[in-house]
């Protein structure tokens, strides 16, 4: 017998309609590319997204066409997102920090018909324009601008387009499995590959990230996504904000610590999300200005492992609870988030802190397992010690890459993440490394993440990356590449001594190289591949 309930498809347009109808006057604050602030609300965001949906239709676009965006987190970008996906087109967010050749590759691979862009990225548009034959329209996300008009002939202006079109628009009743958005992996190995999300996967992912054991979002929150909309859809926050109807604070290009402190203080932000390097900048700026970050109750750290020292600083100095989360582009991205269970409530503060350091446990909708080989199917014990290849399956996890015919899954239907991890009896995930960053010394594995965390816990170290360097006897040995805190006189031996009582002797790094800066990927992670190229032979030459 069938259930007798409505078949109501899970659609992205329903989320913006909900926000407009039930949270219409809730504020959206947006920093523009020129530094000015626009204050709007869910009613106006929705109206403009409908105007832009009409504009897109007038350009002759049809369901399934790809519309690229190269833009900061701002209100026009948000409106265009809902217009694109809501009307059945595919919103393809592009990371502007990629090299122009990668950008050209991605636009051509996706066969984008339209590209929307912010003023910051005008030079990029000029550089790639001649090499992207599928793009028929460039739309500047702003009012008429002579520089833009001169640089990009036939460019269209977003503000003029929405002024010309009506706010009356009926969102189409799409099949919920229709593709909604496209996001390329950052391609640290080989060419970037596209993860193509659906309306259904997006809505289910949104429900999951709002849950109390995930981000614990509600209409009372004032949320600041520092993570860019081009980094796995700002981890889904533009959808979650509409689903719960919270205030949304969009930081535009101001991702430096000082701008973020001001944004948090000015708009009383209660929850902010970003990668560890962002928080490093924020903590330094808050210390400098003396801001107590009073309103900030939670911060979400993901994308790379959260150094314990950072979590401690948020807890002890700012009374802010850090939620450590793990995920990836292929997972929309949320895989796990760290919140305590009831059984942890009676633990001491320090024991609770230890639990909170791991990447956490999955919400309903994601299942995890650890296997003894890459793409294998043999599961290892969930004992918190046995490490292996982390695999996942669930409602918002990739099945195959965009444009590729083969499945990306194991023979029994799991996606191998390329991460190495263990899972404990309570279901908490502890990542030791990405498979390719593990250090294999004399046949034994050493986790670079653990060694980085120890270095970054040293009060005189600002940032540290640990890489595998080739070694004549042991194959590979760990080498620390570190940035000193300003004014510090720490020596190589001081840092090596610091490891002594914290790990087994054979895991202590062989060498420390102090540098002025560490290269970062487009999404703000330490670029270990480049460091390996530069320092990978350092133990052979000495
Ligand atoms: P890419 O894989 O393209 O660099 P993603 O943003 O999809 O970009 O990155 C996903 C990867 O980032 C994960 O597979 C994992 O290695 C790493 N990662 C994400 N969150 C964490 C975390 N909390 N701790 C450690 N590593 C993380």
XYZ file of C-alpha atoms and ligand atoms in Angstrom:
569
model
C 0.000 0.000 0.000
C 1.263 3.500 -0.860
C 1.371 6.335 1.629
C -1.298 8.965 1.067
C 0.768 12.123 1.428
C 1.448 14.887 -1.097
C 4.240 14.464 -3.617
C 5.791 17.881 -3.229
C 9.185 18.098 -4.971
C 12.187 19.345 -2.975
C 13.096 22.549 -4.839
C 15.520 25.403 -4.195
C 12.833 27.933 -5.219
C 10.701 26.769 -2.267
C 13.399 27.912 0.139
C 13.488 31.497 -1.127
C 9.673 31.593 -1.299
C 9.563 30.446 2.319
C 12.050 33.140 3.365
C 10.044 35.842 1.571
C 6.707 34.735 2.980
C 7.676 34.067 6.595
C 10.822 36.146 7.123
C 10.338 38.912 4.560
C 11.579 41.786 6.706
C 14.618 39.943 8.093
C 17.777 41.811 7.107
C 20.365 40.858 4.525
C 23.503 42.957 4.896
C 25.929 42.988 2.023
C 29.328 44.578 1.528
C 29.777 45.685 -2.057
C 32.982 45.452 -4.037
C 33.580 49.206 -3.522
C 33.296 48.772 0.258
C 29.829 50.343 0.639
C 27.096 48.442 2.483
C 23.701 47.515 1.051
C 20.983 46.633 3.519
C 18.069 44.705 2.093
C 15.760 41.868 3.228
C 14.396 38.502 2.111
C 11.376 40.148 0.392
C 13.604 42.243 -1.848
C 16.125 39.468 -2.439
C 13.250 37.278 -3.641
C 11.727 39.992 -5.846
C 15.064 40.690 -7.493
C 15.741 37.019 -8.016
C 12.418 36.772 -9.857
C 13.285 39.814 -11.950
C 16.584 38.222 -12.846
C 14.883 34.897 -13.634
C 12.727 36.816 -16.146
C 15.851 38.492 -17.530
C 17.587 35.142 -17.995
C 14.554 33.814 -19.812
C 14.566 36.838 -22.111
C 18.151 35.964 -23.076
C 16.852 32.696 -24.492
C 18.347 30.357 -21.914
C 16.719 26.982 -21.469
C 16.548 24.463 -18.651
C 19.899 22.832 -17.957
C 22.013 25.676 -19.387
C 25.020 26.584 -17.238
C 25.355 30.109 -15.882
C 28.713 30.853 -14.272
C 29.338 33.285 -11.439
C 32.717 34.788 -10.534
C 31.763 36.849 -7.529
C 32.160 37.582 -3.827
C 29.547 36.890 -1.206
C 27.123 39.762 -1.822
C 23.392 40.373 -2.321
C 23.414 40.397 -6.141
C 25.247 37.080 -6.147
C 22.649 35.677 -3.731
C 19.736 36.926 -5.863
C 21.244 35.521 -9.031
C 21.791 32.121 -7.391
C 18.125 31.720 -6.618
C 17.154 33.105 -10.043
C 19.413 30.617 -11.843
C 18.677 27.411 -9.936
C 15.065 28.327 -9.192
C 14.295 28.743 -12.900
C 15.833 25.387 -13.853
C 19.243 26.634 -14.978
C 22.504 25.436 -13.412
C 24.451 27.814 -11.212
C 28.142 27.235 -11.808
C 30.221 29.018 -9.175
C 33.847 29.590 -10.160
C 36.784 30.163 -7.842
C 38.472 33.375 -9.079
C 41.691 32.469 -7.319
C 42.405 29.771 -9.889
C 44.920 30.431 -12.628
C 43.362 31.877 -15.818
C 44.168 28.635 -17.700
C 42.228 26.608 -15.105
C 39.370 29.076 -15.343
C 39.271 28.708 -19.115
C 39.348 24.935 -18.737
C 36.430 24.990 -16.308
C 34.257 27.395 -18.330
C 34.818 25.347 -21.487
C 34.282 22.037 -19.717
C 30.980 23.302 -18.289
C 30.099 25.052 -21.582
C 28.779 28.039 -19.699
C 26.478 30.279 -21.764
C 26.537 33.261 -19.408
C 29.151 34.553 -16.963
C 28.222 36.928 -14.115
C 31.089 38.813 -12.468
C 32.035 41.398 -9.863
C 34.215 44.406 -10.623
C 37.243 42.881 -8.868
C 37.349 40.206 -11.528
C 37.245 42.467 -14.582
C 40.939 41.790 -15.386
C 40.229 38.065 -15.174
C 37.273 38.377 -17.547
C 39.446 40.295 -20.004
C 42.100 37.576 -19.797
C 39.777 34.621 -20.410
C 37.149 36.156 -22.700
C 38.803 35.320 -26.012
C 39.212 31.678 -24.977
C 35.657 30.845 -23.913
C 33.652 30.447 -27.122
C 30.497 29.064 -25.470
C 29.904 32.221 -23.434
C 27.284 34.386 -25.159
C 26.710 36.985 -22.441
C 28.814 38.596 -19.754
C 26.754 40.204 -17.004
C 28.397 42.683 -14.657
C 26.949 42.418 -11.138
C 26.306 46.129 -10.616
C 25.053 49.380 -12.105
C 26.352 50.849 -15.376
C 30.107 51.337 -15.218
C 32.136 52.946 -17.988
C 35.330 50.971 -17.260
C 33.419 47.728 -17.555
C 31.631 48.835 -20.731
C 34.974 49.789 -22.294
C 36.663 46.529 -21.300
C 33.894 44.089 -22.250
C 31.958 45.054 -25.397
C 28.264 44.070 -25.239
C 28.442 43.507 -21.492
C 25.074 43.567 -19.724
C 24.510 45.306 -16.404
C 22.692 43.387 -13.689
C 20.997 46.451 -12.194
C 19.651 47.504 -15.606
C 18.463 43.970 -16.359
C 16.473 43.644 -13.152
C 15.055 47.168 -13.567
C 13.696 46.153 -16.992
C 11.961 43.008 -15.797
C 8.936 42.249 -13.650
C 9.045 40.740 -10.158
C 6.142 38.508 -11.219
C 7.571 35.104 -11.958
C 6.200 31.637 -11.434
C 8.976 29.256 -10.403
C 8.707 26.140 -12.579
C 7.584 22.897 -10.901
C 10.771 21.018 -11.705
C 11.485 17.381 -11.070
C 13.446 17.431 -7.799
C 16.275 15.457 -9.398
C 16.942 18.297 -11.866
C 20.525 19.609 -11.711
C 20.746 22.872 -9.775
C 24.383 23.837 -9.391
C 27.874 22.879 -10.403
C 31.086 23.185 -8.454
C 34.539 22.072 -9.533
C 37.018 20.472 -7.149
C 40.142 22.547 -6.736
C 42.080 19.994 -8.746
C 45.075 19.516 -6.506
C 45.609 16.368 -8.589
C 44.909 16.527 -12.332
C 42.264 18.692 -13.950
C 39.369 19.967 -11.846
C 36.240 17.824 -11.965
C 32.667 19.014 -11.595
C 30.260 17.956 -8.852
C 26.728 18.495 -10.151
C 24.191 18.902 -7.344
C 20.433 18.449 -7.692
C 17.516 20.326 -6.117
C 16.761 17.277 -4.012
C 20.345 16.787 -2.767
C 20.595 20.503 -1.991
C 17.368 20.706 0.005
C 18.175 17.563 1.999
C 21.694 18.859 2.687
C 20.193 22.153 3.832
C 17.907 20.453 6.346
C 20.906 18.545 7.700
C 23.200 21.536 8.152
C 20.530 23.452 10.088
C 20.129 20.666 12.691
C 21.154 21.333 16.307
C 24.058 18.894 16.097
C 25.259 20.539 12.883
C 25.203 24.387 12.828
C 22.177 24.670 15.139
C 20.637 27.454 13.040
C 17.435 29.346 13.714
C 15.614 32.533 12.750
C 17.371 34.196 15.693
C 20.810 33.817 14.156
C 22.869 36.444 12.411
C 25.078 34.394 10.115
C 28.301 35.484 8.427
C 29.591 33.103 5.761
C 33.254 34.031 5.368
C 33.669 30.905 3.286
C 33.045 32.127 -0.269
C 29.999 31.169 -2.316
C 32.493 29.773 -4.847
C 33.890 27.355 -2.230
C 31.340 24.528 -2.264
C 28.403 26.952 -2.214
C 29.624 28.682 0.951
C 29.055 25.287 2.577
C 25.339 25.588 1.842
C 24.745 28.642 4.028
C 22.843 30.720 1.406
C 20.222 27.955 1.341
C 20.240 27.388 5.099
C 19.800 31.122 5.768
C 16.632 31.115 3.649
C 15.349 27.866 5.159
C 15.541 29.164 8.740
C 14.987 32.827 7.825
C 17.988 34.203 9.686
C 19.794 37.484 9.154
C 22.537 37.003 6.591
C 25.687 39.127 6.587
C 27.669 38.932 3.365
C 31.269 40.157 3.694
C 32.011 40.886 0.002
C 35.741 41.116 -0.642
C 36.563 42.007 2.985
C 38.025 38.702 4.157
C 40.945 40.153 6.138
C 40.837 39.936 9.928
C 40.192 43.627 10.568
C 37.225 43.813 8.144
C 35.716 40.676 9.657
C 36.052 41.926 13.244
C 34.267 45.112 12.205
C 31.528 43.207 10.384
C 30.966 40.938 13.428
C 30.837 43.879 15.833
C 28.752 46.200 13.626
C 26.081 43.631 12.800
C 26.212 41.511 15.975
C 27.033 38.319 14.103
C 26.185 35.199 16.160
C 27.705 32.515 13.913
C 30.475 32.712 11.319
C 32.011 30.071 9.055
C 35.439 29.771 7.437
C 38.688 27.882 6.932
C 41.449 27.953 9.600
C 43.581 30.567 7.799
C 40.644 33.009 7.949
C 40.316 32.517 11.690
C 44.028 33.039 12.163
C 43.637 36.512 10.602
C 40.525 37.228 12.652
C 42.122 36.244 15.972
C 45.160 38.431 15.261
C 42.931 41.397 14.363
C 40.676 40.949 17.407
C 43.746 40.883 19.645
C 45.064 44.033 18.038
C 41.812 46.013 18.252
C 40.889 44.580 21.656
C 37.419 43.625 20.410
C 35.866 40.973 22.686
C 33.735 39.696 19.734
C 30.824 39.791 22.160
C 28.070 38.688 19.807
C 29.931 35.702 18.323
C 28.609 32.543 19.963
C 29.689 29.883 17.434
C 32.235 29.613 14.702
C 32.462 26.795 12.215
C 35.914 25.656 11.127
C 36.333 23.309 8.192
C 38.248 22.773 4.975
C 41.413 21.874 6.915
C 41.947 20.521 10.402
C 41.225 23.063 13.149
C 44.408 23.536 15.219
C 43.634 22.923 18.924
C 45.306 26.204 19.890
C 42.774 28.068 17.741
C 39.826 26.300 19.320
C 41.240 27.110 22.762
C 41.625 30.789 21.916
C 37.994 31.010 20.791
C 36.804 29.214 23.925
C 38.986 30.883 26.558
C 39.342 34.421 25.226
C 36.103 34.965 23.310
C 33.674 32.518 24.935
C 32.878 31.243 21.455
C 32.101 27.589 20.741
C 34.037 26.202 17.784
C 32.235 23.647 15.654
C 34.798 21.568 13.819
C 33.331 20.251 10.574
C 34.586 18.089 7.757
C 33.382 17.711 4.210
C 34.317 18.053 0.576
C 33.063 19.367 -2.765
C 31.798 15.916 -3.688
C 29.642 15.931 -0.519
C 27.827 19.285 -0.929
C 29.988 19.599 1.408
C 28.906 18.560 4.924
C 30.053 15.129 6.087
C 30.463 15.586 9.838
C 30.198 18.263 12.517
C 31.437 18.134 16.070
C 28.902 18.521 18.876
C 28.990 16.635 22.165
C 26.605 13.809 23.055
C 24.630 13.557 26.294
C 27.221 11.104 27.673
C 29.939 13.775 27.310
C 28.147 16.394 29.391
C 29.526 15.128 32.705
C 33.122 15.124 31.473
C 35.565 17.771 32.662
C 36.108 20.791 30.433
C 39.447 19.406 29.288
C 37.992 15.989 28.430
C 35.166 17.654 26.521
C 37.734 19.718 24.694
C 39.471 16.528 23.550
C 36.205 15.179 22.134
C 35.624 18.457 20.290
C 38.948 18.335 18.492
C 37.911 15.527 16.150
C 35.978 16.204 12.953
C 32.771 15.031 14.665
C 29.995 12.706 13.589
C 27.697 12.607 10.573
C 24.148 13.943 10.570
C 21.430 11.573 9.354
C 21.878 11.410 5.583
C 25.597 10.606 5.576
C 27.104 7.236 6.378
C 30.851 6.716 6.964
C 33.158 3.719 6.892
C 36.902 3.068 6.955
C 38.352 0.422 4.658
C 41.752 -1.209 4.579
C 42.571 -0.122 1.034
C 41.741 2.667 -1.395
C 38.434 1.966 -3.132
C 38.296 -1.295 -1.159
C 35.195 -2.744 0.477
C 36.699 -4.386 3.553
C 35.723 -2.308 6.588
C 38.104 -1.924 9.538
C 37.090 -1.711 13.190
C 35.368 1.395 14.562
C 37.659 1.532 17.582
C 39.149 5.013 17.304
C 42.591 3.588 16.480
C 42.343 1.612 13.244
C 42.979 4.013 10.399
C 42.239 3.485 6.741
C 40.522 4.954 3.707
C 37.483 7.044 4.532
C 34.434 6.277 2.403
C 30.980 7.846 2.444
C 27.498 7.424 1.031
C 24.300 9.362 1.384
C 21.669 11.722 -0.012
C 24.031 14.560 -1.001
C 27.096 12.622 -2.104
C 28.374 12.407 -5.670
C 27.642 9.398 -7.844
C 29.605 10.453 -10.949
C 31.411 13.601 -12.040
C 29.861 16.080 -14.455
C 30.456 15.045 -18.051
C 32.028 11.708 -17.089
C 30.193 8.522 -17.851
C 31.862 6.270 -15.282
C 30.701 6.001 -11.679
C 33.011 7.455 -9.057
C 32.078 4.732 -6.564
C 33.397 1.456 -5.142
C 31.880 -1.789 -6.394
C 29.419 -1.699 -3.484
C 28.391 1.928 -3.955
C 30.549 4.044 -1.618
C 32.576 7.151 -2.524
C 36.244 7.014 -1.518
C 37.196 10.447 -0.179
C 40.983 10.168 -0.467
C 41.210 10.961 3.238
C 42.792 8.701 5.859
C 40.880 8.500 9.138
C 39.576 6.457 12.037
C 36.089 6.329 13.570
C 35.576 5.700 17.288
C 32.867 3.732 19.089
C 30.714 6.864 19.380
C 30.919 7.515 15.632
C 33.365 10.434 15.830
C 35.641 10.783 12.854
C 39.322 11.614 13.290
C 41.150 12.557 10.119
C 44.853 11.836 10.071
C 45.617 13.065 6.578
C 44.824 13.160 2.924
C 46.157 9.919 1.459
C 48.730 11.808 -0.572
C 49.999 13.878 2.390
C 50.711 10.937 4.697
C 54.363 10.418 5.527
C 55.672 6.877 5.158
C 58.764 6.442 7.292
C 60.420 3.015 7.319
C 57.099 1.390 6.456
C 55.182 3.202 9.248
C 52.687 5.998 8.618
C 53.037 9.391 10.271
C 50.189 11.905 10.240
C 51.245 15.349 9.028
C 48.125 16.892 10.592
C 49.134 15.746 14.081
C 52.622 17.200 13.663
C 51.179 20.487 12.344
C 48.803 20.770 15.286
C 51.652 20.378 17.761
C 53.760 23.030 16.013
C 50.839 25.459 15.852
C 50.218 24.941 19.535
C 53.624 26.491 20.240
C 52.998 30.108 21.266
C 55.778 31.370 18.995
C 54.563 29.642 15.811
C 52.006 31.413 13.606
C 51.520 28.714 10.967
C 53.084 25.354 10.172
C 52.890 22.799 7.383
C 54.469 19.375 7.657
C 55.516 17.590 4.488
C 57.068 14.249 3.575
C 60.662 14.769 2.481
C 62.573 12.033 0.671
C 65.062 10.211 2.869
C 67.844 7.794 1.789
C 67.225 5.341 4.635
C 63.593 5.748 5.720
C 62.024 6.633 2.321
C 60.273 9.665 3.789
C 60.705 11.746 6.925
C 58.638 14.693 8.218
C 59.928 18.241 7.712
C 58.211 21.274 9.264
C 57.828 24.465 7.254
C 56.881 27.148 9.785
C 56.185 30.860 10.117
C 57.291 32.453 13.408
C 55.039 34.797 15.357
C 56.116 38.391 14.919
C 59.200 39.198 17.000
C 59.863 35.567 17.981
C 63.430 34.258 18.220
C 62.485 30.567 18.349
C 65.127 28.235 16.865
C 64.850 24.969 14.975
C 66.055 23.052 18.049
C 63.466 24.772 20.299
C 60.649 23.559 18.088
C 62.061 20.032 17.748
C 62.456 19.867 21.555
C 58.825 20.919 21.897
C 57.774 17.684 20.149
C 59.783 15.507 22.568
C 57.142 14.699 25.209
C 54.175 14.835 22.824
C 54.748 12.021 20.308
C 56.830 8.873 19.815
C 60.478 9.639 19.203
C 60.526 8.220 15.661
C 57.709 10.608 14.659
C 59.599 13.766 15.624
C 60.361 15.738 12.450
C 63.905 15.705 11.082
C 64.066 19.358 10.266
C 62.399 22.753 10.603
C 62.561 25.408 7.890
C 61.420 28.885 8.913
C 59.785 30.875 6.117
C 58.057 34.262 5.735
C 54.936 32.847 4.086
C 53.294 29.552 3.117
C 51.504 29.333 -0.240
C 47.723 28.837 0.032
C 45.268 27.178 -2.365
C 42.365 29.084 -3.878
C 40.262 28.036 -0.916
C 42.803 29.094 1.711
C 44.403 25.747 2.514
C 48.150 25.298 2.777
C 49.468 24.251 -0.640
C 51.521 21.274 0.442
C 52.117 20.123 -3.115
C 54.195 23.271 -3.777
C 56.019 22.908 -0.468
C 56.868 19.319 -1.345
C 58.243 20.432 -4.690
C 60.357 23.053 -2.982
C 61.529 21.191 0.119
C 60.911 17.528 -0.705
C 64.600 16.830 -1.406
C 66.035 18.899 1.415
C 67.128 15.864 3.452
C 68.988 14.370 0.478
C 71.088 17.440 -0.181
C 72.248 17.947 3.386
P 39.557 20.000 -2.590
O 39.402 18.571 -2.215
O 39.162 20.304 -3.968
O 40.823 20.619 -2.092
P 37.450 20.518 -0.815
O 37.079 21.818 -0.261
O 36.432 19.664 -1.422
O 38.504 20.868 -1.822
O 38.328 19.764 0.246
C 37.982 18.568 0.818
C 39.116 18.049 1.635
O 39.536 19.004 2.601
C 38.764 16.842 2.442
O 38.806 15.688 1.664
C 39.813 16.867 3.529
O 41.029 16.326 3.096
C 40.011 18.340 3.766
N 39.226 18.758 4.929
C 38.016 19.337 4.944
N 37.614 19.587 6.198
C 38.594 19.141 7.021
C 38.775 19.097 8.446
N 37.877 19.576 9.291
N 39.903 18.543 8.917
C 40.842 18.056 8.082
N 40.727 18.083 6.742
C 39.624 18.614 6.206
